PDB file of C-alpha atoms in Angstrom:
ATOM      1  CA  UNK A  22     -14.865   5.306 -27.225  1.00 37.00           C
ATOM      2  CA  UNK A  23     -16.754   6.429 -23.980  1.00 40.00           C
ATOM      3  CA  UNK A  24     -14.081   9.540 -23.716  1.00 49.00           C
ATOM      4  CA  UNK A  25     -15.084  12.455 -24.623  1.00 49.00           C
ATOM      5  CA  UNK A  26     -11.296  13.727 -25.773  1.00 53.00           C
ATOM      6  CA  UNK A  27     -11.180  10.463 -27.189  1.00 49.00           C
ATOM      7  CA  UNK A  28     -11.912  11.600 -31.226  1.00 88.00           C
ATOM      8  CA  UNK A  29      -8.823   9.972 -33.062  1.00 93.00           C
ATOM      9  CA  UNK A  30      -7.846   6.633 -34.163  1.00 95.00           C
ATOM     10  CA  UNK A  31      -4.420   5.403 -35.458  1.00 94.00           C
ATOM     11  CA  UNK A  32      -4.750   2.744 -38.109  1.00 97.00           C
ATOM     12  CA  UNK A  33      -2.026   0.549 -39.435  1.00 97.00           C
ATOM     13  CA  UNK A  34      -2.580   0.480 -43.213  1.00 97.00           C
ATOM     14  CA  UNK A  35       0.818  -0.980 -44.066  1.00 96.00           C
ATOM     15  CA  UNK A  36       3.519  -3.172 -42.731  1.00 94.00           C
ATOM     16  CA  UNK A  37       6.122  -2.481 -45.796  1.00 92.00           C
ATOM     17  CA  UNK A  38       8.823  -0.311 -44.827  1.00 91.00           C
ATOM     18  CA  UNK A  39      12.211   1.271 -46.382  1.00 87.00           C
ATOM     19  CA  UNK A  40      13.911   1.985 -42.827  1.00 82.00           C
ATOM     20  CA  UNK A  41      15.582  -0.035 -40.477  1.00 78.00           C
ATOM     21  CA  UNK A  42      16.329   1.279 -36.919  1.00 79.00           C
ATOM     22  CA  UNK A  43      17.541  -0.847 -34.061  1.00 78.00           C
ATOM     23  CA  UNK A  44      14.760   0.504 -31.659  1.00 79.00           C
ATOM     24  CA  UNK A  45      11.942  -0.291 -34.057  1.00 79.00           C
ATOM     25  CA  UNK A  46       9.694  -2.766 -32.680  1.00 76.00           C
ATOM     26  CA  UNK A  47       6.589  -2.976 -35.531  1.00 78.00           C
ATOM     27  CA  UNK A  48       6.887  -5.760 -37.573  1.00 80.00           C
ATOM     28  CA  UNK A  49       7.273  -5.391 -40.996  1.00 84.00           C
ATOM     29  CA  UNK A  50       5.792  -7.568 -44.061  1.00 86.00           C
ATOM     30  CA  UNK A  51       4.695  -7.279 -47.758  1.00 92.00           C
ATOM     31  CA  UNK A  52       1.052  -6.756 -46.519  1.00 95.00           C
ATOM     32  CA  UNK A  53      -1.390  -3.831 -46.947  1.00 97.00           C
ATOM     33  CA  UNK A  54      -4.599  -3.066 -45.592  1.00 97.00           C
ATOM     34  CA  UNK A  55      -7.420  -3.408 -48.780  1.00 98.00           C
ATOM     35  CA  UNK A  56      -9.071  -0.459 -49.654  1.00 97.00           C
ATOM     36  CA  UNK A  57     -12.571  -2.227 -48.794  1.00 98.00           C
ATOM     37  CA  UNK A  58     -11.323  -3.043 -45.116  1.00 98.00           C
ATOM     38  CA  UNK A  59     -10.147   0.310 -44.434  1.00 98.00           C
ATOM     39  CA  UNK A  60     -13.541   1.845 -46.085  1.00 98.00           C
ATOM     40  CA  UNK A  61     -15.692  -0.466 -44.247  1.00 98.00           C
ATOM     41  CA  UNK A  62     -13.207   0.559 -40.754  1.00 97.00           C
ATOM     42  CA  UNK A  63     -13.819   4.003 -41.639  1.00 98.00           C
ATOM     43  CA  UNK A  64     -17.885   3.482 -41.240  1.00 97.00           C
ATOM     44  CA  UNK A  65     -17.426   2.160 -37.536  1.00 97.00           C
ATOM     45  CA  UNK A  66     -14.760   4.436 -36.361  1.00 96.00           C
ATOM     46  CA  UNK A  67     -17.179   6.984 -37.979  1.00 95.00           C
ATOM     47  CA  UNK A  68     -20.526   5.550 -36.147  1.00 95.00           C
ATOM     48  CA  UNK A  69     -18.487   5.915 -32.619  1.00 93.00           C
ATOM     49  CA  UNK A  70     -17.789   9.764 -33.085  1.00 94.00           C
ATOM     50  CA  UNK A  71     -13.822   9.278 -34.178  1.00 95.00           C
ATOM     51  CA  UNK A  72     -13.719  12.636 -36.328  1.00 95.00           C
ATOM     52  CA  UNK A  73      -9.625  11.795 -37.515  1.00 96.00           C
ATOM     53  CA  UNK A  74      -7.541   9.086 -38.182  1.00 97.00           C
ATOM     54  CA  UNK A  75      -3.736   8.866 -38.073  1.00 96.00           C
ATOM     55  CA  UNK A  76      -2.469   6.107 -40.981  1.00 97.00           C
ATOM     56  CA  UNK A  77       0.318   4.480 -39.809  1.00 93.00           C
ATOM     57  CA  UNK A  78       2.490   1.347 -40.573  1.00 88.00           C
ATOM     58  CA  UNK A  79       5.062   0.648 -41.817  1.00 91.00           C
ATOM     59  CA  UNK A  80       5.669   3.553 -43.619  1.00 95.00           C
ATOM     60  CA  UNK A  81       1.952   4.727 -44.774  1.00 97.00           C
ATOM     61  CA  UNK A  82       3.327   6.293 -47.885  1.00 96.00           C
ATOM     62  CA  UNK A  83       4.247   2.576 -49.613  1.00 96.00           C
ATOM     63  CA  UNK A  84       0.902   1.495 -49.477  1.00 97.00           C
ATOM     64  CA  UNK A  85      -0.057   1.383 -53.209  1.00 97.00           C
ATOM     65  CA  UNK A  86      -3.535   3.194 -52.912  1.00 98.00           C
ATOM     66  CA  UNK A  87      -2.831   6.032 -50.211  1.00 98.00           C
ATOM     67  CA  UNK A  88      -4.093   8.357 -52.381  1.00 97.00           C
ATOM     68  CA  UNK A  89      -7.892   5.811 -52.501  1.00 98.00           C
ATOM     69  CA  UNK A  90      -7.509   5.677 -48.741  1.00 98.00           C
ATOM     70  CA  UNK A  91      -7.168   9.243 -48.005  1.00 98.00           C
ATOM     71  CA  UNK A  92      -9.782  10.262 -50.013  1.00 97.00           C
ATOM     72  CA  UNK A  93     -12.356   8.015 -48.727  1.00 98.00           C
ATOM     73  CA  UNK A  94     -11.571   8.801 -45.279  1.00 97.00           C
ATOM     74  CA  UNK A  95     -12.238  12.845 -46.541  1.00 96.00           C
ATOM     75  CA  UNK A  96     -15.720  11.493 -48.466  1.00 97.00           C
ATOM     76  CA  UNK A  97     -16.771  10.486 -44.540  1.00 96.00           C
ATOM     77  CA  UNK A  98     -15.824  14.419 -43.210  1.00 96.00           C
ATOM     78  CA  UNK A  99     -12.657  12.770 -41.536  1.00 97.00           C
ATOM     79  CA  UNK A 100      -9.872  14.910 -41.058  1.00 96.00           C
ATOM     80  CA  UNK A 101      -6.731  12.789 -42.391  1.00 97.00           C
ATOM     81  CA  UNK A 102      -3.323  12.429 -41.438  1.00 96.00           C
ATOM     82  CA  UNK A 103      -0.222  10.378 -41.242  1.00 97.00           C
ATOM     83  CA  UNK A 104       3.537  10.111 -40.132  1.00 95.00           C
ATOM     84  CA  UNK A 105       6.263   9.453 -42.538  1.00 96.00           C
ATOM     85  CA  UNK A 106      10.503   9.110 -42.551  1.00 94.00           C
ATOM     86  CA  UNK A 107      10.191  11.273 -45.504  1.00 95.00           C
ATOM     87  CA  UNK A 108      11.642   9.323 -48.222  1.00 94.00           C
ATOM     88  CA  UNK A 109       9.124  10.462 -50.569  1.00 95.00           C
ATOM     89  CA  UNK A 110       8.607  14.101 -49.836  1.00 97.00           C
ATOM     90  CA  UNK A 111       7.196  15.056 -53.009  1.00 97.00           C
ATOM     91  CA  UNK A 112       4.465  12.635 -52.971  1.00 97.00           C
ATOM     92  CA  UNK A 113       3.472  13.837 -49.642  1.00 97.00           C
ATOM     93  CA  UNK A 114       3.346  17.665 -50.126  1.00 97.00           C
ATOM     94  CA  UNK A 115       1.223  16.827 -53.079  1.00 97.00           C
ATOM     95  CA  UNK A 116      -1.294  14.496 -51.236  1.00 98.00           C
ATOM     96  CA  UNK A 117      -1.380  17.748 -48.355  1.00 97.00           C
ATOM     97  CA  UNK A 118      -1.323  20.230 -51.467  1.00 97.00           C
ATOM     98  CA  UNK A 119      -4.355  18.277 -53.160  1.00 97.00           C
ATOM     99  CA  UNK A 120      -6.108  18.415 -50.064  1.00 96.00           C
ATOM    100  CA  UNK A 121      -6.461  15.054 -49.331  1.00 97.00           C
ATOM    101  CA  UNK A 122      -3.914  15.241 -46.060  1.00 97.00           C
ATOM    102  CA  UNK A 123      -5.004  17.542 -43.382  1.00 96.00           C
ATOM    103  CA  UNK A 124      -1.706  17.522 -41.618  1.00 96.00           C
ATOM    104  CA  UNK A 125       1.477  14.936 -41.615  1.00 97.00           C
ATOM    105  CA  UNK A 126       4.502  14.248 -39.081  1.00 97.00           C
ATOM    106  CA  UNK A 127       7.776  14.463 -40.388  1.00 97.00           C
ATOM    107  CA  UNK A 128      10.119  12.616 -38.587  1.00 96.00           C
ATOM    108  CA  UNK A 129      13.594  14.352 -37.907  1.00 97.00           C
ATOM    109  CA  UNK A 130      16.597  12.578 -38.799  1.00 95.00           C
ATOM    110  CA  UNK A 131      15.131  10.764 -41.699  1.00 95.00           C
ATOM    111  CA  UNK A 132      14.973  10.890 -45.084  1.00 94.00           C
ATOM    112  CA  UNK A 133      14.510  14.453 -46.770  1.00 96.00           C
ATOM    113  CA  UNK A 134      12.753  15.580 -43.685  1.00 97.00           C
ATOM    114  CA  UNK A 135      13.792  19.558 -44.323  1.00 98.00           C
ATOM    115  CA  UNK A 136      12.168  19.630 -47.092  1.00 97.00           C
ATOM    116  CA  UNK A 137       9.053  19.438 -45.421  1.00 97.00           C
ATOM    117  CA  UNK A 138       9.393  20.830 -42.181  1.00 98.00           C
ATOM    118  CA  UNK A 139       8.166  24.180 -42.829  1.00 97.00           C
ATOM    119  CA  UNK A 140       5.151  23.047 -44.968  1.00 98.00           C
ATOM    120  CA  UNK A 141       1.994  24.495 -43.326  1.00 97.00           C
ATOM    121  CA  UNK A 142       0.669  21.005 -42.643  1.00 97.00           C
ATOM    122  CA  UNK A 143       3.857  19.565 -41.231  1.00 98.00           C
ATOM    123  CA  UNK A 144       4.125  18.772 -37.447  1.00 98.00           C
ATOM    124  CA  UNK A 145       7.514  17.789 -36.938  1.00 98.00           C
ATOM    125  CA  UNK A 146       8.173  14.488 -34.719  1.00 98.00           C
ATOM    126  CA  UNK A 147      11.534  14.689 -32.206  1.00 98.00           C
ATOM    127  CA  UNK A 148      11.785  11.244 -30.721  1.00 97.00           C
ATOM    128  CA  UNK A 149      13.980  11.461 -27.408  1.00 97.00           C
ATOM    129  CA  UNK A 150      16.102   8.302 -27.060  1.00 96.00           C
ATOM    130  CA  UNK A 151      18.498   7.745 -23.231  1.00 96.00           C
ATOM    131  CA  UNK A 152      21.012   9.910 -24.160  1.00 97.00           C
ATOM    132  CA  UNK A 153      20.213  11.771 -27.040  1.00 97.00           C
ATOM    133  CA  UNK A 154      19.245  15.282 -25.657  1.00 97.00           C
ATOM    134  CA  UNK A 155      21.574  17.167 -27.398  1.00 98.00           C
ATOM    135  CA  UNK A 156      20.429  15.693 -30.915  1.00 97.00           C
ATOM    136  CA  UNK A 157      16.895  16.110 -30.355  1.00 98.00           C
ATOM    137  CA  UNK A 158      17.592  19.767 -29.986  1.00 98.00           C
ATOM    138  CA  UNK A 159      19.884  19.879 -32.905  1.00 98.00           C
ATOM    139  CA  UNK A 160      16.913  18.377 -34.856  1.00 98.00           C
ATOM    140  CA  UNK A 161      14.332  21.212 -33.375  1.00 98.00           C
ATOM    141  CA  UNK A 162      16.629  24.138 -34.138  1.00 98.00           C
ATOM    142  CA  UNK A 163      17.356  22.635 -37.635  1.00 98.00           C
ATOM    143  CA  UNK A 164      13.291  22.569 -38.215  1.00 98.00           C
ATOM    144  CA  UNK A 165      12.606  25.894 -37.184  1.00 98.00           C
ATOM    145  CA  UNK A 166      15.829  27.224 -39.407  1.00 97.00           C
ATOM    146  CA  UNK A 167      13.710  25.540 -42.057  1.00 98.00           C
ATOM    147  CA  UNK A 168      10.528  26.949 -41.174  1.00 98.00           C
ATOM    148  CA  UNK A 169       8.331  24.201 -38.840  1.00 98.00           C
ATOM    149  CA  UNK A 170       5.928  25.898 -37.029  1.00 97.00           C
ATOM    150  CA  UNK A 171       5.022  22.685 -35.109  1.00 98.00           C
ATOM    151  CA  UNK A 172       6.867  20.673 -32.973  1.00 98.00           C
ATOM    152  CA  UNK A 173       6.046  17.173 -31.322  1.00 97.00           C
ATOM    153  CA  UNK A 174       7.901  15.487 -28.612  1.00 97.00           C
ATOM    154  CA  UNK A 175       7.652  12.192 -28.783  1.00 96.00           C
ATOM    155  CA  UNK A 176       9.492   9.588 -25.587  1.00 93.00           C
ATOM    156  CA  UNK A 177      10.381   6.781 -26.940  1.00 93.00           C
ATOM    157  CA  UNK A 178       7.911   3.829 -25.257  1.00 88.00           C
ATOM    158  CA  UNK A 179       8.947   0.478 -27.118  1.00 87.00           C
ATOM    159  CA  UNK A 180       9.836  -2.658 -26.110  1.00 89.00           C
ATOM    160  CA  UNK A 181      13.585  -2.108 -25.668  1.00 93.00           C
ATOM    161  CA  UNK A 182      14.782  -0.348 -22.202  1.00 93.00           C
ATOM    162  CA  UNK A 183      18.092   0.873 -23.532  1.00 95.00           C
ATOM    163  CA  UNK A 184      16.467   3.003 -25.335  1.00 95.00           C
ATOM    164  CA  UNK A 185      13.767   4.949 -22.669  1.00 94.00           C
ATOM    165  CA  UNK A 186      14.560   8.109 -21.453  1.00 96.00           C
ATOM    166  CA  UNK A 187      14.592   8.922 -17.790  1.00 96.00           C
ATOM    167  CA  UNK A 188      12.039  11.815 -16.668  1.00 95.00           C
ATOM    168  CA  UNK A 189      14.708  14.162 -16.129  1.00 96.00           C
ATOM    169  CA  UNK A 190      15.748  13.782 -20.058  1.00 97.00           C
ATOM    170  CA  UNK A 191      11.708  14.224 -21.040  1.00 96.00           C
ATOM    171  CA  UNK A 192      11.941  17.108 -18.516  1.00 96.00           C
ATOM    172  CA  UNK A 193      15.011  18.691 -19.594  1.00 97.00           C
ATOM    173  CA  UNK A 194      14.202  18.663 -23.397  1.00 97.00           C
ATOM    174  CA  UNK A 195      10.352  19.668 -22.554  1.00 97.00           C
ATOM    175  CA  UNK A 196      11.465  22.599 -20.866  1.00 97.00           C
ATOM    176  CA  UNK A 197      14.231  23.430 -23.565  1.00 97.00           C
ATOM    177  CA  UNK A 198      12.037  23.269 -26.548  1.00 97.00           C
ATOM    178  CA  UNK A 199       9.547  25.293 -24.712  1.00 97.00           C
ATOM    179  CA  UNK A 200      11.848  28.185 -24.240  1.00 97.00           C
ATOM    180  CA  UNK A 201      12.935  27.623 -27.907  1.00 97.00           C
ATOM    181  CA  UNK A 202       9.654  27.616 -29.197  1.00 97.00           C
ATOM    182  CA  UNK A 203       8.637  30.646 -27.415  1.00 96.00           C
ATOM    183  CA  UNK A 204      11.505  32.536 -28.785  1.00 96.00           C
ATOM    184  CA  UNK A 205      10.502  31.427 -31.986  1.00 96.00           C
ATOM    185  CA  UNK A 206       6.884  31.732 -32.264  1.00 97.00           C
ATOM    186  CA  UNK A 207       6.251  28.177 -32.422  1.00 98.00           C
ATOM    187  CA  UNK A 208       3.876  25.362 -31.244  1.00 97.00           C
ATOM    188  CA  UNK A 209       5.942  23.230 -28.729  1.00 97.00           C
ATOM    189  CA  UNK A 210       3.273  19.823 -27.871  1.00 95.00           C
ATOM    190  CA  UNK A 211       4.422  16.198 -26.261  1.00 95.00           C
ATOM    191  CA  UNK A 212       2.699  13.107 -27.061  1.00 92.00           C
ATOM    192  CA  UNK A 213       0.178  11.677 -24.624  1.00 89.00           C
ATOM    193  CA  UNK A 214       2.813   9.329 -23.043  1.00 88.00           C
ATOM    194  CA  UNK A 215       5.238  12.197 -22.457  1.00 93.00           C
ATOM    195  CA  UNK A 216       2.490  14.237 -21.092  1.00 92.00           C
ATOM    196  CA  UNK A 217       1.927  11.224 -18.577  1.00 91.00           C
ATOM    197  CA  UNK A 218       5.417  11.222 -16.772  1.00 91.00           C
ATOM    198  CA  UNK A 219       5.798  15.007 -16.758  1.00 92.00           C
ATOM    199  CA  UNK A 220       2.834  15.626 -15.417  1.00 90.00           C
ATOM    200  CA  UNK A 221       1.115  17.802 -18.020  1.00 82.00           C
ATOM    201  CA  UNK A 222      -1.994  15.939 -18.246  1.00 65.00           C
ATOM    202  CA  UNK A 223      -4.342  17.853 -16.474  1.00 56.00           C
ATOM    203  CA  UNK A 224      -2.750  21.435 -18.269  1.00 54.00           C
ATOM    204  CA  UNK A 225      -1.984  20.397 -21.910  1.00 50.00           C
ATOM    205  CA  UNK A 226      -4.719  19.721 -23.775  1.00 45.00           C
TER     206      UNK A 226
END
């Protein structure tokens, strides 16, 4: 916690998930965070200077008391967020619409994840597999048809090789959603990994 750009934390609140994809490495179970763990987490993240956290899984949106969690992490000053396949949109345009979500990733590909694109707190998540240029930009066009103002590229980093994309892919799509972004007057961004082997470090904050 001794970086200073160092003000988020992901936390895994849930291992249940309604998805199965062959390059998915987290393990999944019947188990959920409690709401006492994650309140009493909240207090040390919050005594180190985190000012957000990320909920993650699993897919955040089955655990049973989201709504508890997010709201306690907002009772703290914590900006909120999470990532979901989007299998329940409408419960999480009304979590963002209630104010209890500060922003959410869609991720393109799955479940109803048009619906949300172009929902002011929607970043929308384009995970580059080898080989699959031509779909990630599919997906990016298809969000900014629907409105996203916000799009994430995201190299995939797991466990499986097949799956990694060379630097020249990264590069290629970087460069391509760039130029579509610009043309469309939206926020192109790359994860921190991505940022790594391009390069970018040091000039994308």
């Amino acid at each position: 916690m001794t970086n200073d750009r160092l003000r988020l934390a992901s936390v895994e609140i849930t291992r249940r998930c309604n998805n199965t994809y062959p390059y998915c490495d987290q393990p999944k179970a019947e188990q959920d965070m409690p709401v006492a763990q994650f309140t009493d987490l909240l207090d040390a993240l919050s005594s180190q200077g985190v000012e957000a956290v990320a909920l993650g899984g699993g897919e955040p949106t089955l655990h049973p008391a989201l709504p508890a969690l997010l709201a306690a992490a907002g009772r703290r000053g914590l900006r909120v967020g999470l990532t979901t396949n989007v299998r329940a949109p409408d419960l999480v345009a009304r979590l963002a619409d209630q104010g209890l979500l500060d922003s959410f990733g869609v991720s393109a590909g799955k479940g109803a994840w048009t619906a949300l694109a172009g929902h002011p707190a929607a970043v929308v998540n384009l995970l580059l597999l080898a080989g699959r240029l031509p779909e990630v930009m599919g997906w990016a066009v298809a969000a900014l048809r629907h409105g996203a103002r916000r799009l994430l590229l995201l190299g995939y980093k797991g466990d499986q090789p097949a799956f990694a994309p060379t630097t020249a892919e990264l590069a290629a799509a970087f460069a391509l959603l760039t130029g579509l972004g610009r043309a469309a007057g939206a926020v192109i961004a790359a994860d921190d990994y991505t940022r790594r082997r391009l390069g970018l470090s040091a000039t994308c904050g």
